[in-house]
mmCIF file of C-alpha atoms and ligand atoms in Angstrom:
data_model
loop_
_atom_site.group_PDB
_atom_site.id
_atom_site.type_symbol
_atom_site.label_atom_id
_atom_site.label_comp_id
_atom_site.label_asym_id
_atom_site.label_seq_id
_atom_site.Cartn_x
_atom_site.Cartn_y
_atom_site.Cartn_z
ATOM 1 C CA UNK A 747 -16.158 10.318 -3.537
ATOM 2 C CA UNK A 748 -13.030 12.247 -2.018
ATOM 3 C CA UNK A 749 -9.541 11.533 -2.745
ATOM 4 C CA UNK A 750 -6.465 12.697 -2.292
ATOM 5 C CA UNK A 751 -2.546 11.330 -2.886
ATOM 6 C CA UNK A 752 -0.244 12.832 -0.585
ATOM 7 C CA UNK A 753 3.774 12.423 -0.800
ATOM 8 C CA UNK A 754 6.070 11.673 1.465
ATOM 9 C CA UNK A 755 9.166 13.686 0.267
ATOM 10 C CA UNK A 756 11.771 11.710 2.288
ATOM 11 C CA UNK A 757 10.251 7.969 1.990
ATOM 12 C CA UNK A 758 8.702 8.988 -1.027
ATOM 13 C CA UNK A 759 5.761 7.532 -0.085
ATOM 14 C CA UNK A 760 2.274 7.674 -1.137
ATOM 15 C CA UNK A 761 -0.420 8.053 1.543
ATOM 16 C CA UNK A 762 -4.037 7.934 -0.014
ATOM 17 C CA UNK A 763 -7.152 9.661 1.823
ATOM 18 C CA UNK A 764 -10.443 8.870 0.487
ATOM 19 C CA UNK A 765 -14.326 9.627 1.891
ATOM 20 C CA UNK A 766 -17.528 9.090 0.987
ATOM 21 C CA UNK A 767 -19.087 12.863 0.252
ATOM 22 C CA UNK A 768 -22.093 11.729 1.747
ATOM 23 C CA UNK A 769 -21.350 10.331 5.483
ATOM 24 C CA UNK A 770 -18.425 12.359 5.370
ATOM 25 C CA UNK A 771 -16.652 8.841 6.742
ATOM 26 C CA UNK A 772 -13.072 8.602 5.520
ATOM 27 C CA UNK A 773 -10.221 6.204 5.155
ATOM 28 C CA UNK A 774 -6.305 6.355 4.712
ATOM 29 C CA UNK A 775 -3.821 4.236 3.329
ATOM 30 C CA UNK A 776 -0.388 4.102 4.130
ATOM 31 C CA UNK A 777 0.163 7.113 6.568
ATOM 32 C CA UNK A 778 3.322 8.670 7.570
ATOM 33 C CA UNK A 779 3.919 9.363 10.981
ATOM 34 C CA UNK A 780 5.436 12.436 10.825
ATOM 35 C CA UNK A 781 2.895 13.508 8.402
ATOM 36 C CA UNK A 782 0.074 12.851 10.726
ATOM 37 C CA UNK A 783 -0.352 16.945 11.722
ATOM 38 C CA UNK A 784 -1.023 17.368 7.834
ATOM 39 C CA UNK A 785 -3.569 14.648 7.327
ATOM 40 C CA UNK A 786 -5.810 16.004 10.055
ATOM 41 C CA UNK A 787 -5.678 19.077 8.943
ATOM 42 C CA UNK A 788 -7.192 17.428 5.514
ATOM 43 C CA UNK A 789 -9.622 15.825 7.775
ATOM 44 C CA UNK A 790 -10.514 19.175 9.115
ATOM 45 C CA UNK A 791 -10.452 20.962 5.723
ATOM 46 C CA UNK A 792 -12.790 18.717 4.503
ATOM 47 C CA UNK A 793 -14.792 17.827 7.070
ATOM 48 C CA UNK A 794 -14.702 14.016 7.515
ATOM 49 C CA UNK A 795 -14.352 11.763 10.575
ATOM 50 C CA UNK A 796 -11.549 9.114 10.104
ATOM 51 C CA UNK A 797 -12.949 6.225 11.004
ATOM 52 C CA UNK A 798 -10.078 3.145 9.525
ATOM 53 C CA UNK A 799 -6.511 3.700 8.246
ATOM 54 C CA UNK A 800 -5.071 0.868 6.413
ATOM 55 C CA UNK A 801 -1.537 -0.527 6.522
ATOM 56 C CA UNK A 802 -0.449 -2.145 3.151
ATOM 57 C CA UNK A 803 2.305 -3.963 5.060
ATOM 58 C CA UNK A 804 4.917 -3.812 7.591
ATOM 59 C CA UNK A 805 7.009 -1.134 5.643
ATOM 60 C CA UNK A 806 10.648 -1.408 6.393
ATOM 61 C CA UNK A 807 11.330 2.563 5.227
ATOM 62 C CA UNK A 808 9.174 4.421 7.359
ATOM 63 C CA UNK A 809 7.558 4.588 9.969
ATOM 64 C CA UNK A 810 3.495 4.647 9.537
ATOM 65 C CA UNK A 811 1.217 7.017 11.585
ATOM 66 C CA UNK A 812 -1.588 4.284 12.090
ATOM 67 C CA UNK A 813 -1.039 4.646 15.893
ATOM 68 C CA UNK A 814 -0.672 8.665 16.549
ATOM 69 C CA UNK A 815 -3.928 8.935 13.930
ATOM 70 C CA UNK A 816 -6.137 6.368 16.066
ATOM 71 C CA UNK A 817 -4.773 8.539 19.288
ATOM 72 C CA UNK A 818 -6.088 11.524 17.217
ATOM 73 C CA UNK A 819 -9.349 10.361 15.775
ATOM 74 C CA UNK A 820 -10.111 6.761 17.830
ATOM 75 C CA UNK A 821 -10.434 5.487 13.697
ATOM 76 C CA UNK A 822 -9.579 1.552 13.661
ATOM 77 C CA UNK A 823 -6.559 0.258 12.290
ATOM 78 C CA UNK A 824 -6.463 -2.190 9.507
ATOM 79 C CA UNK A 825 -4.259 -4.457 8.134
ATOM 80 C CA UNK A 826 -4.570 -8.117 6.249
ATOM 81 C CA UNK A 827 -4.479 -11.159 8.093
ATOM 82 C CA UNK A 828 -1.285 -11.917 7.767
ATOM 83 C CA UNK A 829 -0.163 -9.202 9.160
ATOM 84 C CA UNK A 830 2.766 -9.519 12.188
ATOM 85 C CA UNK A 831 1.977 -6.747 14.019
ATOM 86 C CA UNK A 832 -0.319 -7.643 17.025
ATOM 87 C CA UNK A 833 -2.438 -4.678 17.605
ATOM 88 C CA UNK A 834 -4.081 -4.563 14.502
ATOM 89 C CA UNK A 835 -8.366 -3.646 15.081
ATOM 90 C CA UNK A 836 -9.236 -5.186 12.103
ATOM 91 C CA UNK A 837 -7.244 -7.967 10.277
ATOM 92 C CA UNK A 838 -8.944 -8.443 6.826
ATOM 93 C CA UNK A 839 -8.578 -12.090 5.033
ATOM 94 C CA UNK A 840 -7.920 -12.221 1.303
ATOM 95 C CA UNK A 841 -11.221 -11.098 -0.897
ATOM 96 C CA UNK A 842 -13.004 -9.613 2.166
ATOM 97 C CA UNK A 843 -14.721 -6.410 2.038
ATOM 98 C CA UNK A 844 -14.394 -3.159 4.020
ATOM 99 C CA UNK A 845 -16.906 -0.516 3.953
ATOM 100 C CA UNK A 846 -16.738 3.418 4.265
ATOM 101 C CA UNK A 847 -20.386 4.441 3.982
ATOM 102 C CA UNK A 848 -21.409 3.409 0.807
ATOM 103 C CA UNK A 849 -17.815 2.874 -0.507
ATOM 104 C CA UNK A 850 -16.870 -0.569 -0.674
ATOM 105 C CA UNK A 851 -12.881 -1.530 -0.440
ATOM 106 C CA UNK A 852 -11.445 -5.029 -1.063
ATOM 107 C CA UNK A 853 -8.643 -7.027 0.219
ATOM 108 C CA UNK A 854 -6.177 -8.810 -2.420
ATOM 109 C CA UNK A 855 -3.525 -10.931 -0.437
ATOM 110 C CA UNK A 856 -0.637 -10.350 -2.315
ATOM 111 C CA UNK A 857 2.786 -11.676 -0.918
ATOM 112 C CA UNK A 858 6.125 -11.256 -2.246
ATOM 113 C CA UNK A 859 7.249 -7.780 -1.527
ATOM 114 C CA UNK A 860 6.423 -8.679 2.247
ATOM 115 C CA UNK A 861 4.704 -12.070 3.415
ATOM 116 C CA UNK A 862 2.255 -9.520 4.919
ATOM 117 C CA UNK A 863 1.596 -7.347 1.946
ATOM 118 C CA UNK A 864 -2.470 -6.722 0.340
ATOM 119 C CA UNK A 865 -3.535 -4.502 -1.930
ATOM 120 C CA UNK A 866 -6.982 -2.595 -1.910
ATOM 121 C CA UNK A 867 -9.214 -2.598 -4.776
ATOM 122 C CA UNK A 868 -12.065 0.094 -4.266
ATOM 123 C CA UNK A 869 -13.871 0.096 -7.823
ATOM 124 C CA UNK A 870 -10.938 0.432 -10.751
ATOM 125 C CA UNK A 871 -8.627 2.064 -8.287
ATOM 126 C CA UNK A 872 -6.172 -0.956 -7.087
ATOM 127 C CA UNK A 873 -4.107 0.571 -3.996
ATOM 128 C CA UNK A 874 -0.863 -1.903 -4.717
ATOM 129 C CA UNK A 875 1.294 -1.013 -1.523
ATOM 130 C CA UNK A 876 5.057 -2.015 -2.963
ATOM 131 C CA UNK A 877 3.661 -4.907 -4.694
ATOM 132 C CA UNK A 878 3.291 -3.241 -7.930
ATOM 133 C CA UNK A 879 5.182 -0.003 -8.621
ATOM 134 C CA UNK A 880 4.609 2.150 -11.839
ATOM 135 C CA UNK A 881 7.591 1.046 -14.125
ATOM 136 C CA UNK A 882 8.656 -1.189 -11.558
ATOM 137 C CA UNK A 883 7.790 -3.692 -8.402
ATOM 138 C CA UNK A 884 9.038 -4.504 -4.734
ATOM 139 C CA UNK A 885 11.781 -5.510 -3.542
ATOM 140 C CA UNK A 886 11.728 -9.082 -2.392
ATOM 141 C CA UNK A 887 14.998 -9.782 -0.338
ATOM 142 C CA UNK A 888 13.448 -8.711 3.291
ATOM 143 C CA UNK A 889 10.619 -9.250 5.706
ATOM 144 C CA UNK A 890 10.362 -12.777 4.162
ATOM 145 C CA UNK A 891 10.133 -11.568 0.641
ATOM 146 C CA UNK A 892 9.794 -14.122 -1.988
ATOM 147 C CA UNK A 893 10.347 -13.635 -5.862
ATOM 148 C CA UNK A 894 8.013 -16.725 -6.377
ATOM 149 C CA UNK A 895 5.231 -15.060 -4.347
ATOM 150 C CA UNK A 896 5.547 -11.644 -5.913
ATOM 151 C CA UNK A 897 5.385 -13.042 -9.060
ATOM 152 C CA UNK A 898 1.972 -14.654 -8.138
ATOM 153 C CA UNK A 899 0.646 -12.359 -6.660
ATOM 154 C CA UNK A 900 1.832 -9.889 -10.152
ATOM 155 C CA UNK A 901 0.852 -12.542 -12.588
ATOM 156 C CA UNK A 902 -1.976 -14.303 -11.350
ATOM 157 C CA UNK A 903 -3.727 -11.494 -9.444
ATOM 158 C CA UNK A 904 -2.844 -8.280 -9.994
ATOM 159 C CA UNK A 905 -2.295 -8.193 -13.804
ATOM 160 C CA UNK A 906 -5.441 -9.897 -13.987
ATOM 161 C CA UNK A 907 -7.615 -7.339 -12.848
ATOM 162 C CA UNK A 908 -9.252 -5.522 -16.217
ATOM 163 C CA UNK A 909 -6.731 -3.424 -18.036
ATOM 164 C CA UNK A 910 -8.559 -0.074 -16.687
ATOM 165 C CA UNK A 911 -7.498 -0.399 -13.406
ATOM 166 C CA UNK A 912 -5.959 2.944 -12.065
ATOM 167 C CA UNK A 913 -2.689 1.831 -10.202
ATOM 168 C CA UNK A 914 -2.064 4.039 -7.319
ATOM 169 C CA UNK A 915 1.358 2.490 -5.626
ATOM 170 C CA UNK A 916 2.631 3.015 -2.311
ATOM 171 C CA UNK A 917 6.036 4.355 -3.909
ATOM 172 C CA UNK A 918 7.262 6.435 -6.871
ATOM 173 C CA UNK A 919 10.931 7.763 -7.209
ATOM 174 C CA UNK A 920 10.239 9.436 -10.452
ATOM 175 C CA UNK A 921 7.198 11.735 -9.795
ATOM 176 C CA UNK A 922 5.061 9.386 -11.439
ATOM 177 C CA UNK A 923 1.285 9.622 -9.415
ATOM 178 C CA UNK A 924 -0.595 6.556 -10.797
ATOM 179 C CA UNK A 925 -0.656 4.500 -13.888
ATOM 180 C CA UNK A 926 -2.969 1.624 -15.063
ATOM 181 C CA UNK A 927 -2.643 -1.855 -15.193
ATOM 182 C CA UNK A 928 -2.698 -2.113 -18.694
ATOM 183 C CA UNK A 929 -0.050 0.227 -19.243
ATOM 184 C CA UNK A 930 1.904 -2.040 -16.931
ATOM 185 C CA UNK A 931 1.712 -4.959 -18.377
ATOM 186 C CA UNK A 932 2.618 -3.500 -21.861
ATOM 187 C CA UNK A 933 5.793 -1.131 -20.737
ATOM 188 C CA UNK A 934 6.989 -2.451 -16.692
ATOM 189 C CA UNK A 935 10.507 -3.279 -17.760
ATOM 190 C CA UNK A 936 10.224 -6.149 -14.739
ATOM 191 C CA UNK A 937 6.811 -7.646 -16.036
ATOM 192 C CA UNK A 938 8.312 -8.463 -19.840
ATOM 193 C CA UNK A 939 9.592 -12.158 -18.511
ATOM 194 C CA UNK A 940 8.417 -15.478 -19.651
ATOM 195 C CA UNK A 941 8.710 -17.390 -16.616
ATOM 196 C CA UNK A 942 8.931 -17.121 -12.848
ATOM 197 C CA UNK A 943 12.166 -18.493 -12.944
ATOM 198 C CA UNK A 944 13.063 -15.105 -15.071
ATOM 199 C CA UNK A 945 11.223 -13.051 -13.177
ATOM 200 C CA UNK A 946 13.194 -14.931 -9.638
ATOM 201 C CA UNK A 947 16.696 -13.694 -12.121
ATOM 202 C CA UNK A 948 15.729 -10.396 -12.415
ATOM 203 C CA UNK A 949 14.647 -9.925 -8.586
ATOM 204 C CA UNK A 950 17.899 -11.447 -7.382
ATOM 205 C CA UNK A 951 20.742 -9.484 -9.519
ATOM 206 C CA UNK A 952 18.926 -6.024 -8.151
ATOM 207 C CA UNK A 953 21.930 -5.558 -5.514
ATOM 208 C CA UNK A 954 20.120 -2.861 -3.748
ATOM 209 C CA UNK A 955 21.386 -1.499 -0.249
ATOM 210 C CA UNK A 956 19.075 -1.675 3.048
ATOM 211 C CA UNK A 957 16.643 0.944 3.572
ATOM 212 C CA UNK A 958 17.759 3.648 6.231
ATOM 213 C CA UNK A 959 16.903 2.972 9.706
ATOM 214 C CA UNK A 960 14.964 -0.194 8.364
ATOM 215 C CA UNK A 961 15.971 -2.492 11.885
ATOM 216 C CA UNK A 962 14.045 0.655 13.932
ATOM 217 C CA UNK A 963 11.137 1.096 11.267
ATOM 218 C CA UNK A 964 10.449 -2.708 11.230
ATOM 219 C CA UNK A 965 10.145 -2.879 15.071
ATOM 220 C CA UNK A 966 8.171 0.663 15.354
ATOM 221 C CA UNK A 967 5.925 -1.059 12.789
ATOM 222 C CA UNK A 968 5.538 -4.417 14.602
ATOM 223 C CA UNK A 969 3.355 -1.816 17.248
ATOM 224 C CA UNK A 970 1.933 0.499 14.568
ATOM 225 C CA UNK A 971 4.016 3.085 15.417
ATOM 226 C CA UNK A 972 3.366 3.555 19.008
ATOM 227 C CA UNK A 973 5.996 4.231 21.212
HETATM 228 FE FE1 FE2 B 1253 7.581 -1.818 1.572
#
């Protein structure tokens, strides 16, 4: 298998590229649009044919290349079902199953960050979008965000998976590049609550400011990014 985590400096961002060595088929998660020159020139490097790219969400701080890559490479574009945006190829339902050659990739629904919001579990590596963070987890108070949900979807899904689990978020602030799930549980300061009701505390007091630019990201988004 191929991989690669690239960074978006000014979202800080995560975009993930990963390919089967053998059909030389590939797949990427969370692209940045203006980033877009740089993954095909991965592509080209390593000489693999996108054929999906995978939205996590509807992401409300940048804008996601989804649209100029399928212009580029005619790959499909993929997002869970749940998903507002209404030119979405392929709209996966919770548990189903992608495949990249021999590389299989599952759909978690996980709301709470976003109503829209899945992670991708491709053997121990769990692709969390901005459900779970490393040290931390998504904001909740946009893009119908619900503390309830995001607990769910941290406590009964997520933090269920086996402790091994490689984390690899769709943020990090601190130059942290992946974690694991048991580390998470043991040492997230947000995941050390009792109840939901704590957990709804905690989510509410965060008094965080708007993303930049989120009204225009949102409705980009809504079309993938095209214009
Ligand atoms: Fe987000």
């Amino acid at each position: 298998m191929l991989f690669r985590q690239l960074f978006d400096t000014k979202s800080s961002t995560y975009t993930y590229l990963i390919a089967s060595a053998k059909g030389r088929e590939a797949l990427i998660i969370d692209p940045v649009e203006e980033n877009v020159d740089e993954y095909v020139n991965h592509l080209k490097e390593l000489d693999l044919k996108l054929v999906k790219v995978i939205d996590t969400h509807i992401h409300a701080d940048h804008v996601t290349g989804a649209s100029k890559l399928k212009n580029n490479t005619n790959c499909s574009t993929v997002m869970g079902e749940n998903s507002p945006a209404e030119t979405v190829d392929i709209r996966l339902k919770d548990e189903e199953t992608i495949e990249i050659d021999q590389l299989k990739i599952k759909a978690l629904y996980t709301p709470g960050h976003t109503s829209d919001s899945y992670s991708f579990l491709m053997n121990n590596y769990l692709f969390s979008g901005d459900t779970l963070l490393i040290n931390g987890t998504g904001r909740t108070d946009f893009q119908n965000g619900s503390s309830k949900d995001a607990y769910n979807s941290l406590f009964n899904k997520l933090l269920k998976l086996p402790e091994e689990t490689i984390l690899y978020p769709g943020h990090d602030y601190n130059g942290k590049k992946s974690s694991t799930i048991g580390n998470e549980k043991k040492f997230n300061p947000r995941l050390q609550v009792d109840s939901v009701d704590q957990y709804i505390e905690i989510m509410s007091n965060l008094k965080l400011s708007k993303p930049k630019m989120i009204d225009t990201n949102v409705s980009r988004n809504l079309m993938l990014g095209s214009i």
